[in-house]
N, CA, C and O atoms as a DFTB+ gen file, in Angstrom:
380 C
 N C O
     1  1      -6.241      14.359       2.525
     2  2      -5.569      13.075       2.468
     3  2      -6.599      11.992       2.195
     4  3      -7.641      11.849       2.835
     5  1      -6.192      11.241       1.171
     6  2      -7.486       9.636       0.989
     7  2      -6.647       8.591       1.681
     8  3      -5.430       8.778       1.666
     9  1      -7.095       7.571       2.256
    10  2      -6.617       6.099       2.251
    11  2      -6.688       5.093       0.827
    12  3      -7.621       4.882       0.051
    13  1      -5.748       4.752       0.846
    14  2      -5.307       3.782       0.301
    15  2      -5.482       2.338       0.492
    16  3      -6.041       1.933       1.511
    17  1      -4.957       1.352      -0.600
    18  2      -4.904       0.132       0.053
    19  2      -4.101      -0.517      -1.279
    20  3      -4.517      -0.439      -2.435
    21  1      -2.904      -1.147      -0.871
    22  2      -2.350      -2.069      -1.999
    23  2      -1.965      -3.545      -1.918
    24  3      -1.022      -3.666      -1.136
    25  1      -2.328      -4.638      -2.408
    26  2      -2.151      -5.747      -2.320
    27  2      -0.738      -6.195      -3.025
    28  3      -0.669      -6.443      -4.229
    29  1       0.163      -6.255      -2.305
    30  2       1.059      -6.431      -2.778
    31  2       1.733      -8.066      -3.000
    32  3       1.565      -8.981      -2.195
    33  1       2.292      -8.136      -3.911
    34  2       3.168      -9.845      -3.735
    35  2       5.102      -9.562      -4.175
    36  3       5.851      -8.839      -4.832
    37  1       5.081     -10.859      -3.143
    38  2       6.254     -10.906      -3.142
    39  2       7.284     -11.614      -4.275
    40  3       7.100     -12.826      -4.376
    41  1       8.267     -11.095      -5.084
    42  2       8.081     -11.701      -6.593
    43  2       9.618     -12.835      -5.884
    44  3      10.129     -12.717      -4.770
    45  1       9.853     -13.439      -6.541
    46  2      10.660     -14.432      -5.947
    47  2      12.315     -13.901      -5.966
    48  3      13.207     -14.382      -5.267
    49  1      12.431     -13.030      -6.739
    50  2      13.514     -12.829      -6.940
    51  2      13.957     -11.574      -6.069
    52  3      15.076     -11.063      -6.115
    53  1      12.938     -11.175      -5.299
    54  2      13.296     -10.185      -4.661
    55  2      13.572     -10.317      -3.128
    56  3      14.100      -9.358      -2.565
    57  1      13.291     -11.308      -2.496
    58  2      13.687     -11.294      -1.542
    59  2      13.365     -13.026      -0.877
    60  3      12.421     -13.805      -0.744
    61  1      15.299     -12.922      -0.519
    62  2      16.364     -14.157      -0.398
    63  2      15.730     -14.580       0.872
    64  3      14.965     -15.544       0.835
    65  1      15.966     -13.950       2.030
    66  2      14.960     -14.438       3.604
    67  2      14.164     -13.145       3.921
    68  3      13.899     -12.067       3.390
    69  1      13.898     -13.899       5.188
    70  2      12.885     -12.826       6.130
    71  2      13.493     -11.350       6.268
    72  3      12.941     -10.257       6.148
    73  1      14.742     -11.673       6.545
    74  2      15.307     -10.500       7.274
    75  2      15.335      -9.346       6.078
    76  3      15.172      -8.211       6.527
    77  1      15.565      -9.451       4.209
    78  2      15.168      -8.681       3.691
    79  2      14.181      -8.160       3.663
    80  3      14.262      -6.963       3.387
    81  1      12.796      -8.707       3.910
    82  2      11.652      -7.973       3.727
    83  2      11.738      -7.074       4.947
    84  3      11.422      -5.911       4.698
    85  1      12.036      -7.284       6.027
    86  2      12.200      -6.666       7.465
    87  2      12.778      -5.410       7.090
    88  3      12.324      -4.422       7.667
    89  1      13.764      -5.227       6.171
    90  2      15.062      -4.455       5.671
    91  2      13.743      -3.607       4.998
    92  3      13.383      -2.702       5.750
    93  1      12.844      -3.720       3.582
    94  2      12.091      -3.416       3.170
    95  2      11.045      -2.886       3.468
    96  3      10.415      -2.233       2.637
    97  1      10.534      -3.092       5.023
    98  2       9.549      -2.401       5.394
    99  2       9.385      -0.958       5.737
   100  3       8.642      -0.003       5.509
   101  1      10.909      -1.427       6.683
   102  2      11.377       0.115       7.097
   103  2      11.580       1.019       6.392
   104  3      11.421       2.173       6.791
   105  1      12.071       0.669       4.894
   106  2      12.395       1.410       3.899
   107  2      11.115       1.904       2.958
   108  3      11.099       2.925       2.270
   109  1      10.306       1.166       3.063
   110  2       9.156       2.066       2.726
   111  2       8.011       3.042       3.885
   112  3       7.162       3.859       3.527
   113  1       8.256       2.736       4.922
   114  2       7.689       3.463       5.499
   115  2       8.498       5.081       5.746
   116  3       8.059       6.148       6.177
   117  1       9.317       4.829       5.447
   118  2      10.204       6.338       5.270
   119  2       9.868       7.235       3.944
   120  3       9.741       8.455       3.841
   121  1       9.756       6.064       2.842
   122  2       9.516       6.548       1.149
   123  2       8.114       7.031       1.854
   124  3       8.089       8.255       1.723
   125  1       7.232       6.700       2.372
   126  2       5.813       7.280       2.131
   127  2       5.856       8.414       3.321
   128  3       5.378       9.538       3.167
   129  1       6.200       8.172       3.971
   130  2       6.779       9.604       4.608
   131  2       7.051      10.527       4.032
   132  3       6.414      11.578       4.103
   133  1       8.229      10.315       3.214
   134  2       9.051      11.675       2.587
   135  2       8.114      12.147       1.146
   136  3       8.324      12.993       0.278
   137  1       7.104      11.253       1.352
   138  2       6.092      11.822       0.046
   139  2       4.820      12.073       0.573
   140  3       3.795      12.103      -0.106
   141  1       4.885      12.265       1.851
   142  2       3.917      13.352       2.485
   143  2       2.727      12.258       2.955
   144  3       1.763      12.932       3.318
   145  1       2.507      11.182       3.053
   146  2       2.181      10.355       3.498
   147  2       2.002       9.553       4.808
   148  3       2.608       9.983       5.790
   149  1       1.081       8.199       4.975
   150  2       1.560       7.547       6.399
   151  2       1.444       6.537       6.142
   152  3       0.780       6.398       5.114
   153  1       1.762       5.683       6.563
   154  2       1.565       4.130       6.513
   155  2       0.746       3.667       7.642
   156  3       1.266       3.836       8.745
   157  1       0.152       3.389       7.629
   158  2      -1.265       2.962       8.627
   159  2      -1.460       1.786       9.461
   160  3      -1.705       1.500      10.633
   161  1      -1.160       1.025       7.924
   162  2      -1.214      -0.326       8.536
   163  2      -0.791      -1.508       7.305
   164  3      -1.100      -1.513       6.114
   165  1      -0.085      -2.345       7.982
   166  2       0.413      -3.707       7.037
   167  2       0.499      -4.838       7.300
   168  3       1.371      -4.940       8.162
   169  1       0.101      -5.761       7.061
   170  2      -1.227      -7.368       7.470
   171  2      -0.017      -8.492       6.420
   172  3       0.348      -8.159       5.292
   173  1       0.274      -9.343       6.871
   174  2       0.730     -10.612       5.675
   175  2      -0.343     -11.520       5.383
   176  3      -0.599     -12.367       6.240
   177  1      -0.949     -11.496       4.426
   178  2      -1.905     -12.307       4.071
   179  2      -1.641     -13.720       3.501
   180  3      -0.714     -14.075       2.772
   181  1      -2.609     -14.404       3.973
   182  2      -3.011     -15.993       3.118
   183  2      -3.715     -15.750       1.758
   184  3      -4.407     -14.804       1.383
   185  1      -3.346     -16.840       1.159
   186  2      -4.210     -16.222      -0.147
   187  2      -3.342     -16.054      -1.408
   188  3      -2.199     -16.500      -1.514
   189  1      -4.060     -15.308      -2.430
   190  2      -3.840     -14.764      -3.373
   191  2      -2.762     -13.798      -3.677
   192  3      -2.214     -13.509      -4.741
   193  1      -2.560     -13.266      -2.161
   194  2      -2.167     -11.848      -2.222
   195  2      -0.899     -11.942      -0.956
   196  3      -1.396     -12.485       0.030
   197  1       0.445     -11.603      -0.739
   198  2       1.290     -11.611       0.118
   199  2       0.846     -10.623       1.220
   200  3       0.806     -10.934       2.410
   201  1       0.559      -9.572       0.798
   202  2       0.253      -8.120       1.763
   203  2      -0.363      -7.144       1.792
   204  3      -0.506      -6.547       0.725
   205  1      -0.769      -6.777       2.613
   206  2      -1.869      -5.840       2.603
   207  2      -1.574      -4.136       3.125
   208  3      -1.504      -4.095       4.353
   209  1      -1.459      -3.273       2.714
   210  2      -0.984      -2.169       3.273
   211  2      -2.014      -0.967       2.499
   212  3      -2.440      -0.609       1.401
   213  1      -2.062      -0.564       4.411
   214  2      -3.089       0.534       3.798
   215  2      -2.467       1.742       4.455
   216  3      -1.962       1.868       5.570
   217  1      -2.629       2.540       3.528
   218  2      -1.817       4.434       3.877
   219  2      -2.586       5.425       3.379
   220  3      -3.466       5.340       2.524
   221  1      -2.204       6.351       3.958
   222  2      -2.999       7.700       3.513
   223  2      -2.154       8.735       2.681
   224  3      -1.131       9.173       3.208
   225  1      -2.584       9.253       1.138
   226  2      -1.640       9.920       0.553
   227  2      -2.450      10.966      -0.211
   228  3      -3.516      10.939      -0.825
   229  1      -1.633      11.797       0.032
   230  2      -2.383      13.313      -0.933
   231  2      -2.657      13.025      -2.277
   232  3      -1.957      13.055      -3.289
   233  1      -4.001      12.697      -2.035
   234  2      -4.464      12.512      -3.322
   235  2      -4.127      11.276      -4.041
   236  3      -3.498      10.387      -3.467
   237  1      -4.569      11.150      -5.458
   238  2      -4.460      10.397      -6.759
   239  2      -3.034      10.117      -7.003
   240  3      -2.325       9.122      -7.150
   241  1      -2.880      11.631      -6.985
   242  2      -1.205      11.534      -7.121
   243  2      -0.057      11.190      -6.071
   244  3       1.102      11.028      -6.452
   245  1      -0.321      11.116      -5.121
   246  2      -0.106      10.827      -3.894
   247  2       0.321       8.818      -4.052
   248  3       1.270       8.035      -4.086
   249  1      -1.091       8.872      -4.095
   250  2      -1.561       7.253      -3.989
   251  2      -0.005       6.426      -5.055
   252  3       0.903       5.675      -4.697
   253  1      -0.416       7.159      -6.655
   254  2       0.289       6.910      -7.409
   255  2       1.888       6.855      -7.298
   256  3       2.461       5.876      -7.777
   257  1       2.724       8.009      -6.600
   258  2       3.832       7.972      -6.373
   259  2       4.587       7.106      -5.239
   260  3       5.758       6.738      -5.147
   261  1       3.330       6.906      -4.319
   262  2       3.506       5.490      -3.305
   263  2       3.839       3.972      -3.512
   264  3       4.649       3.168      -3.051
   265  1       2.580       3.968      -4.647
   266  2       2.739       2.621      -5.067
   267  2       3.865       2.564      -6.158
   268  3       4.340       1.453      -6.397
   269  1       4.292       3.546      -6.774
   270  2       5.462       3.520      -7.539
   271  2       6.777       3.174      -6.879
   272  3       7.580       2.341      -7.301
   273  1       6.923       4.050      -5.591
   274  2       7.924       3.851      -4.368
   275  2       7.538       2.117      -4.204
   276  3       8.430       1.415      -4.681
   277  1       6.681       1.549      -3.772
   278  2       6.693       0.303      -3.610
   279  2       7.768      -0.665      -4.032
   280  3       8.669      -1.322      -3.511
   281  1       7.055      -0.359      -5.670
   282  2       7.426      -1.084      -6.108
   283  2       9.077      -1.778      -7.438
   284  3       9.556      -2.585      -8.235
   285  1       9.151      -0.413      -6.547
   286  2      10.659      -0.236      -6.779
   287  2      11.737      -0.758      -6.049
   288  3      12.953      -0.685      -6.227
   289  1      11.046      -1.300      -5.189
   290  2      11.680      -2.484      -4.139
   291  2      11.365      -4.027      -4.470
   292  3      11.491      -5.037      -3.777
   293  1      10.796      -3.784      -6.112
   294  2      10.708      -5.291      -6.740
   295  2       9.371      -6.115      -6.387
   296  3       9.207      -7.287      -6.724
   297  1       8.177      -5.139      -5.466
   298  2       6.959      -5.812      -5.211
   299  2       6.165      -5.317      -6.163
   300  3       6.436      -4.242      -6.698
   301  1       5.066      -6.047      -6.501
   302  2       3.957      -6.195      -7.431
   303  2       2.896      -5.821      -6.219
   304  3       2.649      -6.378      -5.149
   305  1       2.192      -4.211      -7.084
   306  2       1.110      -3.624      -6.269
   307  2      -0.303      -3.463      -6.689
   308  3      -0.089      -3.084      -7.841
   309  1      -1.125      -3.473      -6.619
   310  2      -2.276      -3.392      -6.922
   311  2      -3.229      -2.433      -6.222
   312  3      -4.127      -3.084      -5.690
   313  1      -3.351      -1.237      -6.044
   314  2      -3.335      -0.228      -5.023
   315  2      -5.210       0.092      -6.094
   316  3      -5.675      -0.192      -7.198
   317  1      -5.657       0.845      -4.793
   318  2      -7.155       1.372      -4.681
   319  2      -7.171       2.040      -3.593
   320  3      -6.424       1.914      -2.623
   321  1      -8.395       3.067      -3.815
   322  2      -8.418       4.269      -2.678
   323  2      -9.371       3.260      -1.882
   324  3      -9.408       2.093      -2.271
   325  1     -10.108       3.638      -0.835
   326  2     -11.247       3.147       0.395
   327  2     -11.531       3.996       0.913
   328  3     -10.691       4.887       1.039
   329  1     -12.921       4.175       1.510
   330  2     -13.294       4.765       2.027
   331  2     -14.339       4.153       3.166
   332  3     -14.952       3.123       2.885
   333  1     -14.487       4.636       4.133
   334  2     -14.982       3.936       5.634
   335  2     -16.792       3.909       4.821
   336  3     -17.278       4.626       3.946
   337  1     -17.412       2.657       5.668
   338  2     -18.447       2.797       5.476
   339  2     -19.011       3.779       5.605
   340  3     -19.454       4.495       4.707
   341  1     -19.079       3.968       6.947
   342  2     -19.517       4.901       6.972
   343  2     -20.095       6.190       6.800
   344  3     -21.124       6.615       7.324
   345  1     -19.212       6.853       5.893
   346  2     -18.840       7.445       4.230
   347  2     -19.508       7.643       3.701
   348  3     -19.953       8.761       3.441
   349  1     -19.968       6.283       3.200
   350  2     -20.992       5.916       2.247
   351  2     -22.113       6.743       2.149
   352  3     -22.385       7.545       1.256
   353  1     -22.742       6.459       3.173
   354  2     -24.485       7.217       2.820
   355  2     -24.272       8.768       2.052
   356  3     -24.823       9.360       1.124
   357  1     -23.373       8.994       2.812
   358  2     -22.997      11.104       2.441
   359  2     -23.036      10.874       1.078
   360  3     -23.880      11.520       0.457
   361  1     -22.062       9.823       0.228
   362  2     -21.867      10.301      -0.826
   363  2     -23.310       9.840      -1.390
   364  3     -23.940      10.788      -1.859
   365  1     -23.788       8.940      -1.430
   366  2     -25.168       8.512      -2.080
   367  2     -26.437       8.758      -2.081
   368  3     -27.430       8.281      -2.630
   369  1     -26.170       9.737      -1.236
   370  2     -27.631      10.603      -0.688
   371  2     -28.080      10.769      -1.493
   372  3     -28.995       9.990      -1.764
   373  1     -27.827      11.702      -2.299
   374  2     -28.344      12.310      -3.560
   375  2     -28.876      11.622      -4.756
   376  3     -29.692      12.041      -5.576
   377  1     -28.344      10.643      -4.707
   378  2     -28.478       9.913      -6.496
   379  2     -30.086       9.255      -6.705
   380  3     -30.405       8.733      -7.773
């Protein structure tokens, strides 16, 4: 499983009040479920960017069919894998 991370925005036409996105959350945390997935964690941001959601999905393809699920609920995603610092050194040892 990789983590994820997608910056998502909210497009205007998609959602009338609060209580839809509320409606929307739940509904994707089930889509990334049923695609073998988790949802981890999801932040409303200031800024540039409406939201922040980070999940863990099998793989590339994984990642890909998530953010597709997204955004089929009318949000604009911008998704990238992450990896913990930590991480880091292992992979760069070598180079």
């Amino acid at each position: 499983m990789g983590t994820y991370m997608a910056l998502v925005d909210v497009t205007d036409e998609t959602v009338q009040n609060v209580q839809d996105l509320a409606t929307i959350w739940g509904d994707l945390t089930g889509d990334i479920e049923a695609l073998g997935g988790e949802l981890l964690e999801a932040y409303a941001i200031l800024g540039e960017h409406d939201f922040l959601v980070i999940f863990e999905a099998d793989g590339r393809d994984g990642a890909f069919q998530t953010s597709v699920s997204i955004e089929r609920y009318g949000l604009d995603t911008q998704t990238m894998e992450i990896i913990p610092v930590d991480d880091l050194g292992g992979l760069v040892q070598d180079i």
